[in-house]
CSV table of C-alpha atoms in Angstrom, one decimal:
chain,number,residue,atom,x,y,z
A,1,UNK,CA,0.0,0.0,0.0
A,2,UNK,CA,1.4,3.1,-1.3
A,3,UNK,CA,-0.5,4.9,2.1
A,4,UNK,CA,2.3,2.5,4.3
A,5,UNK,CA,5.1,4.5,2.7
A,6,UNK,CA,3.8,8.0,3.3
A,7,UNK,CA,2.9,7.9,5.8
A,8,UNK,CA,5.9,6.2,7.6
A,9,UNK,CA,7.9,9.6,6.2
A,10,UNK,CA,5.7,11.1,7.7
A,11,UNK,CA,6.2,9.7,11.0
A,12,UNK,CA,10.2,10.2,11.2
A,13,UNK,CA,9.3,14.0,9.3
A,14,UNK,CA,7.2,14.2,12.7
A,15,UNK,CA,9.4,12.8,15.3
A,16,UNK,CA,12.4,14.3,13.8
A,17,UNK,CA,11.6,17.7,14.3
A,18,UNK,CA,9.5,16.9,17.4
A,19,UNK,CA,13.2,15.8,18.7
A,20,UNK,CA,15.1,18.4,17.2
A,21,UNK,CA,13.0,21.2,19.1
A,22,UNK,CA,13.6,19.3,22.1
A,23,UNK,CA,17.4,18.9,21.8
A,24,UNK,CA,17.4,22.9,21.1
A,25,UNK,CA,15.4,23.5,24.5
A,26,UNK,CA,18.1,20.9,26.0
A,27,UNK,CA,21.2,23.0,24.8
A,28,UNK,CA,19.0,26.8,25.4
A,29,UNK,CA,18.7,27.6,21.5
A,30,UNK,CA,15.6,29.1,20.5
A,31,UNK,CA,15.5,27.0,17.4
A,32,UNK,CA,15.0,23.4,15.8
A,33,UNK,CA,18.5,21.6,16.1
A,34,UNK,CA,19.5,19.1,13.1
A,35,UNK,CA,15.5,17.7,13.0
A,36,UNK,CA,15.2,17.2,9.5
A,37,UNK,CA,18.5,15.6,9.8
A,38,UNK,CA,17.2,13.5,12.8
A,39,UNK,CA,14.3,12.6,10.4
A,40,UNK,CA,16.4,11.7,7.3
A,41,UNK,CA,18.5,9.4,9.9
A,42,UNK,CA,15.1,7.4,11.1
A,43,UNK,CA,14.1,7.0,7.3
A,44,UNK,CA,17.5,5.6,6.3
A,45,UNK,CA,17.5,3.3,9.4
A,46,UNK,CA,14.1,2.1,9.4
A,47,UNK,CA,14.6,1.6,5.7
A,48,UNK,CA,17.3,-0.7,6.0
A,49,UNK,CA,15.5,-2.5,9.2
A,50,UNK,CA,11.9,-3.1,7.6
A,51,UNK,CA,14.1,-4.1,3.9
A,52,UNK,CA,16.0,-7.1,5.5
A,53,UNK,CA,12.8,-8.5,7.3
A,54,UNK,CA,10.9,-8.1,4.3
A,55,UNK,CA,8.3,-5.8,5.0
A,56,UNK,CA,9.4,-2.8,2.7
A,57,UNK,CA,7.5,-3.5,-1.0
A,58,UNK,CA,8.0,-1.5,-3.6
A,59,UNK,CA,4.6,0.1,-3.4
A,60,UNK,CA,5.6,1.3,0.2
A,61,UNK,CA,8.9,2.4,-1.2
A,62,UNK,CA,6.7,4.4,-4.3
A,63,UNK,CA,4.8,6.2,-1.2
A,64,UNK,CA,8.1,8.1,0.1
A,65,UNK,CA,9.9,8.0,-4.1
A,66,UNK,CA,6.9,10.0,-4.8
A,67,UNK,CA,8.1,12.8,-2.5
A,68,UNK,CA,11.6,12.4,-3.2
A,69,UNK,CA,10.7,13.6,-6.7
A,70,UNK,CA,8.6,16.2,-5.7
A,71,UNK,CA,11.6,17.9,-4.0
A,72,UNK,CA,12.8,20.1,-7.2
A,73,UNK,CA,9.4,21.4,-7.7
A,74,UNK,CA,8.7,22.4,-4.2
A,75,UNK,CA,12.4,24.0,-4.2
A,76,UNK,CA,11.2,26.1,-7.3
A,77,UNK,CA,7.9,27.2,-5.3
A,78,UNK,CA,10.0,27.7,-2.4
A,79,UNK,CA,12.3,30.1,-4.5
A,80,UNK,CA,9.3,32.2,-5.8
A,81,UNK,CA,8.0,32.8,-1.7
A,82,UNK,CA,11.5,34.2,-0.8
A,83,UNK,CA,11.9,38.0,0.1
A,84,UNK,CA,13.8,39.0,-2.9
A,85,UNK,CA,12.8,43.3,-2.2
A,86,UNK,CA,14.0,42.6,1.2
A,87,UNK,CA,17.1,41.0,0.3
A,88,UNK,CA,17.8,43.7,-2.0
A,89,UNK,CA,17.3,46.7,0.1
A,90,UNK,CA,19.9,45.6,2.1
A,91,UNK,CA,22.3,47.8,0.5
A,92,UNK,CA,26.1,47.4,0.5
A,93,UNK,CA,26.9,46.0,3.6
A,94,UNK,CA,24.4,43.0,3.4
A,95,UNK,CA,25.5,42.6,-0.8
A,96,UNK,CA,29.4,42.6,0.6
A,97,UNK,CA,28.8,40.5,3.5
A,98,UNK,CA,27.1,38.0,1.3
A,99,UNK,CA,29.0,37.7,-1.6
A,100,UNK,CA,32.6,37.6,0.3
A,101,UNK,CA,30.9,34.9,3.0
A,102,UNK,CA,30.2,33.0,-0.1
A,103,UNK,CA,32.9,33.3,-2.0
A,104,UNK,CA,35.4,32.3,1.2
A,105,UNK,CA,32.8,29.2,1.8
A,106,UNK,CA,33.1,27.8,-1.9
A,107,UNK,CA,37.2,28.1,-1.8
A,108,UNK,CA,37.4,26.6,1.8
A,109,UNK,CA,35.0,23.8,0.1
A,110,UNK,CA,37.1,23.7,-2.7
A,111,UNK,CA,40.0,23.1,-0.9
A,112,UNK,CA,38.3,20.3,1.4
A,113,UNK,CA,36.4,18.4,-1.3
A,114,UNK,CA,40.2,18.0,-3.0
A,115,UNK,CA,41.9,17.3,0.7
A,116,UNK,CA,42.0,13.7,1.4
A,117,UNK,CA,40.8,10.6,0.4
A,118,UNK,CA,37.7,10.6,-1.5
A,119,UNK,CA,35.9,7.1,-1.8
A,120,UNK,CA,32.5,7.8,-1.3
A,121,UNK,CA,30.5,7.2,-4.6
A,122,UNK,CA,26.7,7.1,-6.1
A,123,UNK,CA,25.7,3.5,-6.9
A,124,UNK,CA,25.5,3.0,-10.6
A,125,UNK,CA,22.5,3.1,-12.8
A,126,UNK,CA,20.5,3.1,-9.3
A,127,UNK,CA,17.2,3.8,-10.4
A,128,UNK,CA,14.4,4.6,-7.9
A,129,UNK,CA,10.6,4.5,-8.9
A,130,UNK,CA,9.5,8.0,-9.5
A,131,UNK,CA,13.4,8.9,-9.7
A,132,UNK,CA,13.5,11.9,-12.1
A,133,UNK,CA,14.9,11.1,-15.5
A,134,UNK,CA,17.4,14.4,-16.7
A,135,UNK,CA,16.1,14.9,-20.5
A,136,UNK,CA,19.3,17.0,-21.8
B,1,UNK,CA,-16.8,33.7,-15.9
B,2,UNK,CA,-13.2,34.9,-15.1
B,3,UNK,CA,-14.4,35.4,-11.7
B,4,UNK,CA,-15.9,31.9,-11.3
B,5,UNK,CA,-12.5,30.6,-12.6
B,6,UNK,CA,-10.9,33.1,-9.9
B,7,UNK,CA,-12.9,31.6,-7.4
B,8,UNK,CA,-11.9,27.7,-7.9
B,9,UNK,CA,-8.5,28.7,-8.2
B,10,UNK,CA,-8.2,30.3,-5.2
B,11,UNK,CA,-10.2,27.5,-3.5
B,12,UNK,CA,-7.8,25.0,-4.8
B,13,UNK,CA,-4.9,26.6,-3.6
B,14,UNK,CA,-2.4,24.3,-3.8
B,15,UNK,CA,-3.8,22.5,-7.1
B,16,UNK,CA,-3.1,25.5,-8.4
B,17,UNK,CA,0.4,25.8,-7.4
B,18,UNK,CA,1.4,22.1,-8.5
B,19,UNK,CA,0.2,23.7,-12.0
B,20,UNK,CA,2.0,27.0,-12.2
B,21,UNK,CA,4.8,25.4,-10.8
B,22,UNK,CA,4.5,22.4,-13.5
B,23,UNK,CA,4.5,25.2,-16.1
B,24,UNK,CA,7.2,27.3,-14.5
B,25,UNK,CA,10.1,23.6,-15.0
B,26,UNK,CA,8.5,22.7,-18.2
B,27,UNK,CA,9.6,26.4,-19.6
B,28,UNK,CA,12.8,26.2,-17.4
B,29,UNK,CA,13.4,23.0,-19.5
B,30,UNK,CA,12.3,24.6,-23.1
B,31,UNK,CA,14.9,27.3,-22.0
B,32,UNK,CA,17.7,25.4,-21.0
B,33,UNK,CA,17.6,23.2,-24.0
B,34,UNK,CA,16.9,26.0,-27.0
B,35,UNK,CA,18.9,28.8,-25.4
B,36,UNK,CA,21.8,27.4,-23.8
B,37,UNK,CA,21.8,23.9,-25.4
B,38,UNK,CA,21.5,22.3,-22.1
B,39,UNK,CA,24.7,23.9,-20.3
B,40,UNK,CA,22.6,25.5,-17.9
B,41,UNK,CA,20.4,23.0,-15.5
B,42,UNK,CA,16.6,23.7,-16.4
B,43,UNK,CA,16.5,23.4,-12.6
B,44,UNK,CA,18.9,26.3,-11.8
B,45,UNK,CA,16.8,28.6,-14.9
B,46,UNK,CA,13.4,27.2,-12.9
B,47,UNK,CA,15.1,28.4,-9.4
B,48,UNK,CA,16.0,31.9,-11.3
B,49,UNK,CA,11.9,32.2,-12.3
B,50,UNK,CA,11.2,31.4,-9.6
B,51,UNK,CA,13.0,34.6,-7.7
B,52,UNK,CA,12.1,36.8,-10.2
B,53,UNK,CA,8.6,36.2,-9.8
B,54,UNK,CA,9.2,36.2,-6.2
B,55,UNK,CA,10.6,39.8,-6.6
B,56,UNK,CA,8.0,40.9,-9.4
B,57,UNK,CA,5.5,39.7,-6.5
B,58,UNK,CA,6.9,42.0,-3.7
B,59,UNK,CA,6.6,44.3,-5.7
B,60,UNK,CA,3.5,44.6,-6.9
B,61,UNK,CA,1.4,43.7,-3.4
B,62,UNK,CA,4.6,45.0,-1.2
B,63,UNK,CA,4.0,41.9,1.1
B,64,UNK,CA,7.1,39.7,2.4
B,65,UNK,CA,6.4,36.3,1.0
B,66,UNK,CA,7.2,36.8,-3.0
B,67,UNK,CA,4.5,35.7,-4.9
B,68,UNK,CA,2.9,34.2,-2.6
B,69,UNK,CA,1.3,37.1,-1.3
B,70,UNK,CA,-1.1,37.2,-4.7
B,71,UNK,CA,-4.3,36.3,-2.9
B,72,UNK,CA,-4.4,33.7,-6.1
B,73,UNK,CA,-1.4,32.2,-5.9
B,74,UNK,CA,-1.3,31.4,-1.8
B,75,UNK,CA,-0.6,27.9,-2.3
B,76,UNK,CA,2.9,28.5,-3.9
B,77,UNK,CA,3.5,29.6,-0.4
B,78,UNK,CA,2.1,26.3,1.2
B,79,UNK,CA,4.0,24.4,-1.7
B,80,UNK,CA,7.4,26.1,-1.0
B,81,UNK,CA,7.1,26.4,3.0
B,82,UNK,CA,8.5,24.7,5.5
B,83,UNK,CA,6.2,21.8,5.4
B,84,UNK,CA,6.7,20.6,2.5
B,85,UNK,CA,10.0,21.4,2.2
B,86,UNK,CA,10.8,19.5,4.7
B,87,UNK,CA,8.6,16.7,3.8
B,88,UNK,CA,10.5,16.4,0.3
B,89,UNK,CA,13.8,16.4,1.7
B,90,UNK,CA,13.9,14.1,4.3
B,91,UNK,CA,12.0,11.7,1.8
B,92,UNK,CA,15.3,12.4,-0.3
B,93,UNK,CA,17.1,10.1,2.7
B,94,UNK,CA,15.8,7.2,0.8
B,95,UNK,CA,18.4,7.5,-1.9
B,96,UNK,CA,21.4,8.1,1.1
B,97,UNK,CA,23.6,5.3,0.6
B,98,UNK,CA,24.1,4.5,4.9
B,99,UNK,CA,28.2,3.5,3.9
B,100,UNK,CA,28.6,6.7,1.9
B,101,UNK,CA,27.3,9.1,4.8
B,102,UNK,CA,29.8,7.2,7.0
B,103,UNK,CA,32.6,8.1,5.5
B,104,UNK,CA,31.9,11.9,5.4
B,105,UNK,CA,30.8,12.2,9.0
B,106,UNK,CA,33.8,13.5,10.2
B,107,UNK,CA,34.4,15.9,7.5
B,108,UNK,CA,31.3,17.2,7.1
B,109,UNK,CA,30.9,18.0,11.0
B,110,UNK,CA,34.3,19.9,10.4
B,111,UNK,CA,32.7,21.9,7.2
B,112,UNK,CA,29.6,22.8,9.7
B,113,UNK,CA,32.0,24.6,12.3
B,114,UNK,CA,33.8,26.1,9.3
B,115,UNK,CA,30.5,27.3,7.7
B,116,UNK,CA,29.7,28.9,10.8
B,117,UNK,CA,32.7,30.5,11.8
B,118,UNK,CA,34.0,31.6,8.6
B,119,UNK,CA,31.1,33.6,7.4
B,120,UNK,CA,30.7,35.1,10.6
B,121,UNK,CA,34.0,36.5,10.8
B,122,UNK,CA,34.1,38.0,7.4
B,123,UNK,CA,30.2,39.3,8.2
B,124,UNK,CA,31.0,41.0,11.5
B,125,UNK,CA,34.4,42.2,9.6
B,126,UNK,CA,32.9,44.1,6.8
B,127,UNK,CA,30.3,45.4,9.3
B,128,UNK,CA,32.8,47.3,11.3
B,129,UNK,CA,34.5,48.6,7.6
B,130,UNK,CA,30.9,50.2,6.7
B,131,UNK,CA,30.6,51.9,10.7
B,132,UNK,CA,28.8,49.6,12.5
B,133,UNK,CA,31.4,49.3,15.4
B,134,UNK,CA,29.8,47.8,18.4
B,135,UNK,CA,30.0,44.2,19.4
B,136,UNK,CA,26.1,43.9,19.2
B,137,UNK,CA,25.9,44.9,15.6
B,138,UNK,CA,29.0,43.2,14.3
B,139,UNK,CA,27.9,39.9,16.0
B,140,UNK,CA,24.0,40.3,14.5
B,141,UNK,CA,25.1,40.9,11.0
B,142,UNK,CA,27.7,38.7,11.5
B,143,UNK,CA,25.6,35.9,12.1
B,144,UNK,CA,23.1,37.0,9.1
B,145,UNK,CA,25.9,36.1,7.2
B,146,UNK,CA,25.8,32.7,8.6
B,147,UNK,CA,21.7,32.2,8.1
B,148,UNK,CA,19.3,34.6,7.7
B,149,UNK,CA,17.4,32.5,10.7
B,150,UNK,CA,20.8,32.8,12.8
B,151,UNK,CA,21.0,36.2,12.3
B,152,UNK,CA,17.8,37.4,14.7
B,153,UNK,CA,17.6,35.2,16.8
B,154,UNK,CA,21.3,35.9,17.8
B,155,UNK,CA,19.9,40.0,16.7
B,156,UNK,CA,16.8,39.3,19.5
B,157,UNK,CA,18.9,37.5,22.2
B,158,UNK,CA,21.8,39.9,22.2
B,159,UNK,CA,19.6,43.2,21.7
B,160,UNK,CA,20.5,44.7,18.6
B,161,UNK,CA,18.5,47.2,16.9
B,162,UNK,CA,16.1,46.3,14.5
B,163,UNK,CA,17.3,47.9,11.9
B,164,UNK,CA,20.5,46.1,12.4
B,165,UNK,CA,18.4,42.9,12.8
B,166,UNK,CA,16.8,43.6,9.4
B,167,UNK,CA,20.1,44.1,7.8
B,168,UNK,CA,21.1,40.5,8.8
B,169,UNK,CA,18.3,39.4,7.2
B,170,UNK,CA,18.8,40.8,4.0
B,171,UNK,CA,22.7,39.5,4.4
B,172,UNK,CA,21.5,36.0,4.9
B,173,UNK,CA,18.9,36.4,2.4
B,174,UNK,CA,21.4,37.4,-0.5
B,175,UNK,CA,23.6,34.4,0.7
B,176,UNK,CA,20.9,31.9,0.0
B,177,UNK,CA,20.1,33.7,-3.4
B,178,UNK,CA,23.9,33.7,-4.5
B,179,UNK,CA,24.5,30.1,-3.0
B,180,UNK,CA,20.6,28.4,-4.9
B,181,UNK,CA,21.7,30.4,-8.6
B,182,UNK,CA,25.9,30.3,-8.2
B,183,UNK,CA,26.3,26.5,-7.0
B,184,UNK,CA,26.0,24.9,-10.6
B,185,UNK,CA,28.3,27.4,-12.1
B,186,UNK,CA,30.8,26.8,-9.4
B,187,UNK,CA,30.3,23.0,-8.9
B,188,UNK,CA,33.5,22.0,-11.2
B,189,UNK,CA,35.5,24.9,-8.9
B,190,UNK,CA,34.2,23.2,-5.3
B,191,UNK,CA,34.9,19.5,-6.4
B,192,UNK,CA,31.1,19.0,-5.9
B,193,UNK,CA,30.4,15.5,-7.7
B,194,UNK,CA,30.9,12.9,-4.9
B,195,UNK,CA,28.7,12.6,-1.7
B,196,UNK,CA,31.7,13.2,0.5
B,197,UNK,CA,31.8,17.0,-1.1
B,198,UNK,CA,28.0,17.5,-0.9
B,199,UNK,CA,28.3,17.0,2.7
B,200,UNK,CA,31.3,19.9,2.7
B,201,UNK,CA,29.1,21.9,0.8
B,202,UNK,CA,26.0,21.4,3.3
B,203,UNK,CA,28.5,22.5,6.1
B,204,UNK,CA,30.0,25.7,5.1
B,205,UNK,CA,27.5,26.7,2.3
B,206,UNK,CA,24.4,27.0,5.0
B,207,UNK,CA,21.3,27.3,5.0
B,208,UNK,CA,18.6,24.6,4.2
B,209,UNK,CA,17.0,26.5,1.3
B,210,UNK,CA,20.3,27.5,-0.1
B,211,UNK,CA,22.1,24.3,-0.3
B,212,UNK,CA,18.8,22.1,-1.2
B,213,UNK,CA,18.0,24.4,-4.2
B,214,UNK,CA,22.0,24.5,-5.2
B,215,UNK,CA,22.7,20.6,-5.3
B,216,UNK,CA,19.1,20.4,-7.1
B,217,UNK,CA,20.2,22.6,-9.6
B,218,UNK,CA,23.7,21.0,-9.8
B,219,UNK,CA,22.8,17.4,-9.6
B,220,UNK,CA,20.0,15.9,-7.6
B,221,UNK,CA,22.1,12.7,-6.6
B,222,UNK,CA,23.9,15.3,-4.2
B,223,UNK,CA,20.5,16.6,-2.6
B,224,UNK,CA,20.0,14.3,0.4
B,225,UNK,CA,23.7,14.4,1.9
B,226,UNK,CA,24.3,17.9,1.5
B,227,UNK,CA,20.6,18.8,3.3
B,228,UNK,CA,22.0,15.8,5.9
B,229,UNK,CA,24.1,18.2,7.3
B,230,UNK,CA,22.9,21.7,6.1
B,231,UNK,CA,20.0,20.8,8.3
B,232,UNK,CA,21.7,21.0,11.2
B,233,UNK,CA,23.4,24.6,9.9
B,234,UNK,CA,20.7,26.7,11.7
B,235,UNK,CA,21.1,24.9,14.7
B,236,UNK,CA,24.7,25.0,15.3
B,237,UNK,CA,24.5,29.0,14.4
B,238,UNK,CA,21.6,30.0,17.0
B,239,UNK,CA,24.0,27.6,19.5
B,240,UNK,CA,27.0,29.5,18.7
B,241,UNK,CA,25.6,33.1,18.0
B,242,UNK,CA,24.5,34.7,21.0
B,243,UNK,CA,27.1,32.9,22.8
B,244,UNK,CA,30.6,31.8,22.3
B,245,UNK,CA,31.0,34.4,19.1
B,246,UNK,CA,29.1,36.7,20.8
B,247,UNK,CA,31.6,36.9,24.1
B,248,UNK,CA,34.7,36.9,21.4
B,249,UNK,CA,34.0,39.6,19.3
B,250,UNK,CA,33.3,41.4,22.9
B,251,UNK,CA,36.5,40.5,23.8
B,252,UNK,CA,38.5,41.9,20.6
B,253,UNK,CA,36.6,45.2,20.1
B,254,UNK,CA,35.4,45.7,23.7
């Protein structure tokens, strides 16, 4: 049942930032710690559990693919709510601040991504059901 | 007629969102394969619509939520906003290899306290070039150049001014703007093809929004590990903020 899927996202989405408010009351921050991380760790782990004892179909599997796709499409929406006038009005200081915060972030990444040893690798030809195919 | 039309779109919210936004990636995709043959990711050009309508629709109704504040088009906002964000990435976890995310732990905890740090430093230090001398204000927009979410609450708890507070805002805002449309052109430069460097990149490049729309428009293999860590970004800056960067910058300017 493609229901089984979705709604087990939903329940790591749920206790994910449910325990990411609570860590950031535990360390005093008035703000979600990591829970979408915490989230994306349950899915992975339950994933792997509920896949070895058999209990993860590929329907169930379609019911979370389904939003996995959806995630460029919701990023484009998400682009056209941002506070572009705001953002602009900022003047010089917040354009400078900006641009050489991002600029020093993409050489330090740079410099990291080409520091050590690199084995980590996307499995190939991996295909997931509702995985979006690039037309180029 | 038009205004029966008006009134089931505006009923149907968010139908009417999937549609625009179906329409908005289908011409994203006509552009990128007519006018720049491909080169450019019909994601990144659908991204670019996207912020252009978002700044043609703060415009027009002078609201703070893009286009979103058409009373038509609400459900763009319920489509893009946290919820479903959310929702989408963390069903991207699906596609995280467990073994991969391993081996990056390390580093990308390392790129986190970088991505904090760094643009702080270089925030608060342009801040005191353009007059704004105080620890408070060099902390606040200091921390806007971390997130625009780090910014004020670390603005609020420390007591800035609010126009100092709005100013990190708008810092943290550009940053996420330059970091969702500059990624793919800057992916070859930042080594940005393995998982290992999209978890670098969710470290120091911050912010949720930012690095989720970058790696989408750059490759969307590289989506769930870099927002595996970004998401944590926020977090570690409201930690750090009010706090241990707060007390050091005090310490150096006094």
């Amino acid at each position: 049942m493609i229901i089984y899927g979705t709604a087990l996202l939903a329940l790591c989405h749920l206790t994910g930032l449910f325990l990411g408010d609570l860590l950031g009351v535990a360390i005093g921050v008035k703000s979600n710690v990591g829970g979408v991380g915490i989230a994306m760790l349950m899915l992975i782990f339950l994933k792997i559990y509920l896949h070895d004892k058999g209990l993860m179909p590929k329907e169930t599997e379609a019911g979370v693919g389904f939003w996995g796709a959806m995630y460029i499409p919701v990023v484009v929406a998400m682009a056209a709510n941002q506070n572009v006038v705001a953002a602009l009005k900022g003047g010089p200081v917040a354009l400078l601040s900006a641009i050489a915060a991002a600029a020093a972030c993409a050489c330090v990444i740079a410099a990291l991504s080409r520091s050590g040893r690199d084995d980590t690798a996307f499995p190939p030809a991996h295909h997931l059901e509702f995985t979006e195919e690039e037309d180029v | 007629m038009l205004e029966m039309l008006n009134k089931i779109l505006i009923a149907n919210g968010l139908v009417t969102a999937f549609a625009c936004v179906g329409v908005a990636i289908w011409l994203a995709g006509v552009i990128s394969r007519r006018l720049t043959l491909g080169y450019v990711h019909g994601s990144a050009i659908a991204i670019v619509i996207g912020l252009g309508l978002a700044y043609f629709g703060g415009r027009m109704t002078s609201g703070e939520k893009g286009l979103a504040d058409f009373p038509l088009l609400t459900g763009i906002g319920l489509m893009g906003g946290a919820m479903f964000r959310d929702f989408a990435i963390v069903a991207t976890a699906f596609e995280v290899q467990p073994s991969e995310a391993r081996k990056a732990g390390m580093i990308g905890a390392l790129s986190l306290l970088l991505g904090t740090v760094i643009p702080f430093v270089i925030g608060a230090l342009i801040a005191r070039a353009f007059g704004y001398t105080d620890a408070v204000s060099m902390t606040t927009i200091g921390a806007g150049a971390v997130t625009y979410i780090v910014g004020p609450i670390t603005g609020a708890a420390i007591g800035a001014s609010s126009d100092v507070i709005a100013l990190s805002i708008a810092t943290g805002l550009i940053k996420a703007i330059i970091v969702m449309v500059g990624t793919p052109f800057a992916a070859k430069f930042m080594g940005l093809k393995t998982p290992r460097s999209a978890m670098i990149f969710g470290g120091l490049a911050g912010t949720v929004s930012g690095v989720s729309a970058g790696l989408a428009a750059t490759d969307r293999r590289l989506v769930p590990y870099g927002a595996l860590v970004a998401t944590f970004h926020t977090g570690v800056g409201c930690l750090l903020g009010p706090s241990v960067l707060y007390l050091a910058t005090k310490a150096i300017v006094g």
